[in-house]
PDB file of C-alpha atoms in Angstrom:
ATOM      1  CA  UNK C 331    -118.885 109.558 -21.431  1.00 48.00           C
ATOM      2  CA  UNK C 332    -115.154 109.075 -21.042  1.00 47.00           C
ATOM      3  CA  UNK C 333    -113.917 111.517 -19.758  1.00 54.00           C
ATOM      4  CA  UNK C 334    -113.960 115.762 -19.518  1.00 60.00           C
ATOM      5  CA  UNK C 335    -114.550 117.183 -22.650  1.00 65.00           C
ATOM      6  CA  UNK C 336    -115.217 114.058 -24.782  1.00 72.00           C
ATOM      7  CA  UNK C 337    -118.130 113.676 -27.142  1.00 87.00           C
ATOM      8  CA  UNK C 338    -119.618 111.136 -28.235  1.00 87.00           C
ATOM      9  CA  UNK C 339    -119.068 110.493 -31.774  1.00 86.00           C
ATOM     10  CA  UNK C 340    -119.862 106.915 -32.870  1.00 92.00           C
ATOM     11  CA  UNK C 341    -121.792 103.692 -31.570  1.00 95.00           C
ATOM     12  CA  UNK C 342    -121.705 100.133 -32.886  1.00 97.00           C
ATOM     13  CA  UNK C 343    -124.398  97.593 -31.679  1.00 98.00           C
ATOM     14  CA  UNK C 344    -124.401  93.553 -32.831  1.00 98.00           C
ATOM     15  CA  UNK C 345    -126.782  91.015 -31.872  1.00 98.00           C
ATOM     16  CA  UNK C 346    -125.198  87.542 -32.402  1.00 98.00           C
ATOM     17  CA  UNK C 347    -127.062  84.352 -32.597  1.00 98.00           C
ATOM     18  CA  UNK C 348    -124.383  81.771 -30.777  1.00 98.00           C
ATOM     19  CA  UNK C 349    -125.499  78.939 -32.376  1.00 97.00           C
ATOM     20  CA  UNK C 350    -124.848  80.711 -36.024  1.00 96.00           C
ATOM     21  CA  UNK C 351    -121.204  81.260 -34.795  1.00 96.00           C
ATOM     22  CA  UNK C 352    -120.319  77.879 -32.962  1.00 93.00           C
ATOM     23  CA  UNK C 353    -119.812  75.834 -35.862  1.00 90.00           C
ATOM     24  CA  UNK C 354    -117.391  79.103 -38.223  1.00 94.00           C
ATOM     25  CA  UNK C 355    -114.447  76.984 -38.871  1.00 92.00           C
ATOM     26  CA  UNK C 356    -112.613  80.480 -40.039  1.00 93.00           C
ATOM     27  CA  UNK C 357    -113.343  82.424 -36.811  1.00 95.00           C
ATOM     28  CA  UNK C 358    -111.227  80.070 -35.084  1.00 95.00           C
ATOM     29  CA  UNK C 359    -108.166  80.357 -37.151  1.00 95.00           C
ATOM     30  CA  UNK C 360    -105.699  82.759 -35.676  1.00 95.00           C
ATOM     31  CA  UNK C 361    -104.877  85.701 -37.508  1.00 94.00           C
ATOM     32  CA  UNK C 362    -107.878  85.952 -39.370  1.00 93.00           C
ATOM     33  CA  UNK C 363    -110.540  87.464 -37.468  1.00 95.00           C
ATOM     34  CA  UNK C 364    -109.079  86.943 -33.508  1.00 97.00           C
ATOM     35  CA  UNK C 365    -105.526  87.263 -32.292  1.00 97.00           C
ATOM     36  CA  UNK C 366    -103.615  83.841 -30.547  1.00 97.00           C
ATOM     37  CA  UNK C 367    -104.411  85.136 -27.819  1.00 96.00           C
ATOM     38  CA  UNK C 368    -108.216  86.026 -27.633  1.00 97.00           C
ATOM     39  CA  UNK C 369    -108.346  82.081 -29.382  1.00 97.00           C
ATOM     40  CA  UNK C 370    -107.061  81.023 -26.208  1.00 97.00           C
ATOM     41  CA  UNK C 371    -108.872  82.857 -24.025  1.00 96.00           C
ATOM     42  CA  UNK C 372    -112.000  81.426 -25.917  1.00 96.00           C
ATOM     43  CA  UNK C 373    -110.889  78.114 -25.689  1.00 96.00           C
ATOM     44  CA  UNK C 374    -110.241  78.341 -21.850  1.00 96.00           C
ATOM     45  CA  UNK C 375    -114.152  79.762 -21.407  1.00 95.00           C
ATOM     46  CA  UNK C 376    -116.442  78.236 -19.444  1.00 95.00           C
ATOM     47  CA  UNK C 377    -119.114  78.134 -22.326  1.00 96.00           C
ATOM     48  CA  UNK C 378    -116.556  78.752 -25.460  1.00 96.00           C
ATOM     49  CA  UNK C 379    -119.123  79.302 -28.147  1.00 97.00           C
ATOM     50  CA  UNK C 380    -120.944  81.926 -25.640  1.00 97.00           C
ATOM     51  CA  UNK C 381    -117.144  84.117 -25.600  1.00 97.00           C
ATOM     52  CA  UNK C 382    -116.876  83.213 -29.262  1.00 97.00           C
ATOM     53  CA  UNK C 383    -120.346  85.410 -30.364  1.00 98.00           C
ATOM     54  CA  UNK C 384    -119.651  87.625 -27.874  1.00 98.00           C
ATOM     55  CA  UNK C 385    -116.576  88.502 -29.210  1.00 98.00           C
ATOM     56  CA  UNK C 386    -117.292  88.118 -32.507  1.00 97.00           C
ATOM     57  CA  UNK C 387    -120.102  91.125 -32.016  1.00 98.00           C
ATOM     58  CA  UNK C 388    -118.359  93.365 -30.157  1.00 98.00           C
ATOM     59  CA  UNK C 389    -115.367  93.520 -33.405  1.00 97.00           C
ATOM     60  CA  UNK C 390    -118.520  94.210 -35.589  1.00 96.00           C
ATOM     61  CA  UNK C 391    -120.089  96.508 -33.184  1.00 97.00           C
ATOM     62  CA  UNK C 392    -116.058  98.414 -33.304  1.00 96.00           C
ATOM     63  CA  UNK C 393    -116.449  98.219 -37.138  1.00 91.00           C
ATOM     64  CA  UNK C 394    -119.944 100.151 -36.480  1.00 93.00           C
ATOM     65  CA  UNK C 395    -118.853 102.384 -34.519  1.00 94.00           C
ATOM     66  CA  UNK C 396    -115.957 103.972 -36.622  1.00 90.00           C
ATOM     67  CA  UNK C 397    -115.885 106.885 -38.820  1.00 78.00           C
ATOM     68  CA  UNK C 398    -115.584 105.482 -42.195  1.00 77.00           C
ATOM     69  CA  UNK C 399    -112.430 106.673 -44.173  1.00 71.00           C
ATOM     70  CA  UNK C 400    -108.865 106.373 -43.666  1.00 65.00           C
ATOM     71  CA  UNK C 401    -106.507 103.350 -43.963  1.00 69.00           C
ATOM     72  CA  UNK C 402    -108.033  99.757 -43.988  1.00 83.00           C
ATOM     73  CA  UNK C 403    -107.310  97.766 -40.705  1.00 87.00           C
ATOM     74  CA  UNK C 404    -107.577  93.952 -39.858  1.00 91.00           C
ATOM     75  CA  UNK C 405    -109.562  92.577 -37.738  1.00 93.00           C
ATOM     76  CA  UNK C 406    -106.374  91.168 -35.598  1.00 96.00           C
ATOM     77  CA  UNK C 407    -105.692  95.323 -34.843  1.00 96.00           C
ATOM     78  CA  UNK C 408    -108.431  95.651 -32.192  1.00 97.00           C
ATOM     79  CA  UNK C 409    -107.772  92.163 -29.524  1.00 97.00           C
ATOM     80  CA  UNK C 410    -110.574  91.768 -27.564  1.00 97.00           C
ATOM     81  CA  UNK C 411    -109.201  91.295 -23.414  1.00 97.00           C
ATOM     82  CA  UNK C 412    -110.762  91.643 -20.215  1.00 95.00           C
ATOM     83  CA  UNK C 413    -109.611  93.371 -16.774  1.00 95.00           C
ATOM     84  CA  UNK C 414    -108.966  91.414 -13.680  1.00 94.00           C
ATOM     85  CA  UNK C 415    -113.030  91.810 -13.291  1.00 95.00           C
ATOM     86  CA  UNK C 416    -114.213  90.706 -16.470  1.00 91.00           C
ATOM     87  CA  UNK C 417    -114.602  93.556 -18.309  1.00 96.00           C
ATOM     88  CA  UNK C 418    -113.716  93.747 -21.793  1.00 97.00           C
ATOM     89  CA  UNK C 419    -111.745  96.277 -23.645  1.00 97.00           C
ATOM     90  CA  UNK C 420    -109.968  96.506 -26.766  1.00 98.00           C
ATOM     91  CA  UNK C 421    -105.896  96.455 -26.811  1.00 97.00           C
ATOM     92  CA  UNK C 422    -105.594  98.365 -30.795  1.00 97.00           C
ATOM     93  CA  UNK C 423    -102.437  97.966 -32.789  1.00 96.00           C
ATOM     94  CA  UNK C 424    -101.338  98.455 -36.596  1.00 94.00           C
ATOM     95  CA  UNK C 425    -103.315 100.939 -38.873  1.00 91.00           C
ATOM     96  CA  UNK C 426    -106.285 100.934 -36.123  1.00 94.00           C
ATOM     97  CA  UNK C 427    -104.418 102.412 -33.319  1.00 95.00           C
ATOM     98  CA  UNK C 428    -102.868 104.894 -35.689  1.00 92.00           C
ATOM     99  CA  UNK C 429    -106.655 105.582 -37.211  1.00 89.00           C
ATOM    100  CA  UNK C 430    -107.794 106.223 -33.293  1.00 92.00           C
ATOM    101  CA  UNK C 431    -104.439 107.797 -32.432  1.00 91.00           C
ATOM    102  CA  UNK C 432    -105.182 110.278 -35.127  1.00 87.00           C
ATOM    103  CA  UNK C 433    -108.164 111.295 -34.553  1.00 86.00           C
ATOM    104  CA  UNK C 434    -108.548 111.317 -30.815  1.00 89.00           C
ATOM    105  CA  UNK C 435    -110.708 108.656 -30.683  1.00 92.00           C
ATOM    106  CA  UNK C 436    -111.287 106.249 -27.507  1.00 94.00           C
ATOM    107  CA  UNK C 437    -113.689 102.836 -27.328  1.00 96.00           C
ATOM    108  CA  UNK C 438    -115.849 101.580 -24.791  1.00 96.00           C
ATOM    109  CA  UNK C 439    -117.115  98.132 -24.818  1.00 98.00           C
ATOM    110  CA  UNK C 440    -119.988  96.403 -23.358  1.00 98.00           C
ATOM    111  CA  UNK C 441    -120.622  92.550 -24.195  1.00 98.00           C
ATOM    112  CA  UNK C 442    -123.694  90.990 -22.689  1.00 97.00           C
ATOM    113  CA  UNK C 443    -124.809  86.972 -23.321  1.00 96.00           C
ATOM    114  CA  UNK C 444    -128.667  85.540 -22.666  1.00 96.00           C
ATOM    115  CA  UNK C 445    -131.173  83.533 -24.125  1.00 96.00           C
ATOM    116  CA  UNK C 446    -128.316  82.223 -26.690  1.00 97.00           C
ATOM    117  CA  UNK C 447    -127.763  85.464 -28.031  1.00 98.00           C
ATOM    118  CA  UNK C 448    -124.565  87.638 -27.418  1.00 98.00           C
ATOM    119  CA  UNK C 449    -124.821  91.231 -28.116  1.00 98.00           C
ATOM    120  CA  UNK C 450    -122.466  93.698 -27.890  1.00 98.00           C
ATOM    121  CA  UNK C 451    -121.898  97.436 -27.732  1.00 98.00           C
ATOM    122  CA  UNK C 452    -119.359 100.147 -28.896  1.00 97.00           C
ATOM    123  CA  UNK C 453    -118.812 103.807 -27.863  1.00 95.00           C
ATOM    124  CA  UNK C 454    -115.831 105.881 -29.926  1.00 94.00           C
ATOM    125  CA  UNK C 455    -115.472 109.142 -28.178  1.00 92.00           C
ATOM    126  CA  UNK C 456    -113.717 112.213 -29.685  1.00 85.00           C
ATOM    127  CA  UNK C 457    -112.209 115.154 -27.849  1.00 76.00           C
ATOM    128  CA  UNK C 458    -112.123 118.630 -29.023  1.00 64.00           C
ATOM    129  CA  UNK C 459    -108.682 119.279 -30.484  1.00 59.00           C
ATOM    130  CA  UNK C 460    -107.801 115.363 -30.945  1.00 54.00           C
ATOM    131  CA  UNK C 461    -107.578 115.681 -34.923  1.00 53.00           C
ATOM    132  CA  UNK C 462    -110.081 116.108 -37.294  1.00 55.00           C
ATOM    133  CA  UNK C 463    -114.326 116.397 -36.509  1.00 53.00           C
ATOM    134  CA  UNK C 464    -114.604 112.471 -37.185  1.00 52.00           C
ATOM    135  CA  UNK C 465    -117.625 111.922 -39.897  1.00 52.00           C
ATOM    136  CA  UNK C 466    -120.031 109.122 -38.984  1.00 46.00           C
ATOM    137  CA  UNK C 467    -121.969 108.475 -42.535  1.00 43.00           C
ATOM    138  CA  UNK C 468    -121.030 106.694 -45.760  1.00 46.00           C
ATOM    139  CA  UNK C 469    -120.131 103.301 -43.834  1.00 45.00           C
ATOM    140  CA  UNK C 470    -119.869 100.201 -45.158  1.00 43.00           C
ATOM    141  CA  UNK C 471    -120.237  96.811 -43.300  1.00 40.00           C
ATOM    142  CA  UNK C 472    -117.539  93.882 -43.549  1.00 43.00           C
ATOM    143  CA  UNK C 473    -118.903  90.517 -42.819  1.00 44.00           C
ATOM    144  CA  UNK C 474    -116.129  87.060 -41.781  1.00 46.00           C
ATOM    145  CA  UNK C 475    -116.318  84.456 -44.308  1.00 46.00           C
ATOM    146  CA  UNK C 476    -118.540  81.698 -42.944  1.00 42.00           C
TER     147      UNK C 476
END
């Protein structure tokens, strides 16, 4: 999946509705759920409130795809950027790159928009002898303020 000897050991999926997102004062305000920097890269979108949802469900899809337990993290820890080709990846910091540090744990992400809809989706992969046998059950999902 990601590599030689790396299992597959969670997977977040989120379906976002744009139009529900497009008008979430809060998502826009940095430092609460996206960095400065992903704002701008929003902003500078050719169809804004298409990146917006997009982004927005690939963070929830992360949330869904993480063993539950440790330290809490913010949302700001996982920035959303893209390669020179478009594709997205997440640049961790703070308690989350410590949490994924610890445990050997990597992230795939795959963001697709149509129809109005963004969805996006999550892989964390684990290999053997990267920390502890992550557990993937007891979860509980965060929702942004709207």
């Amino acid at each position: 999946m990601a590599g030689p000897g790396r299992q597959l050991t969670g997977l977040g999926h989120d379906l976002q509705l744009v139009a529900e997102v497009a008008g979430v004062r809060a998502l826009r305000e940095p430092g609460v759920f996206f960095t400065a920097g992903e704002l701008q890269r929003i902003a500078a979108a050719a169809s804004p409130d298409e990146r917006l949802a997009g982004a927005f469900a690939a963070k929830e899809a992360l949330f869904k795809a993480l063993p539950p337990g440790g330290r809490t993290w913010f949302w700001t820890d996982a920035e959303l950027v893209h390669d020179r080709h478009g594709a997205p990846s997440f640049r961790t910091g703070g308690a989350l790159a410590r949490r994924l540090a610890g445990r050997g744990l990597r992230l795939k992400v795959s963001i697709s928009h149509s129809g109005g809809f963004a969805s996006a989706v999550v892989f964390a992969t684990w290999r053997a002898g990267g920390g502890p046998v992550p557990r993937t059950t007891g979860r509980t999902v965060r929702h942004a303020p709207r």
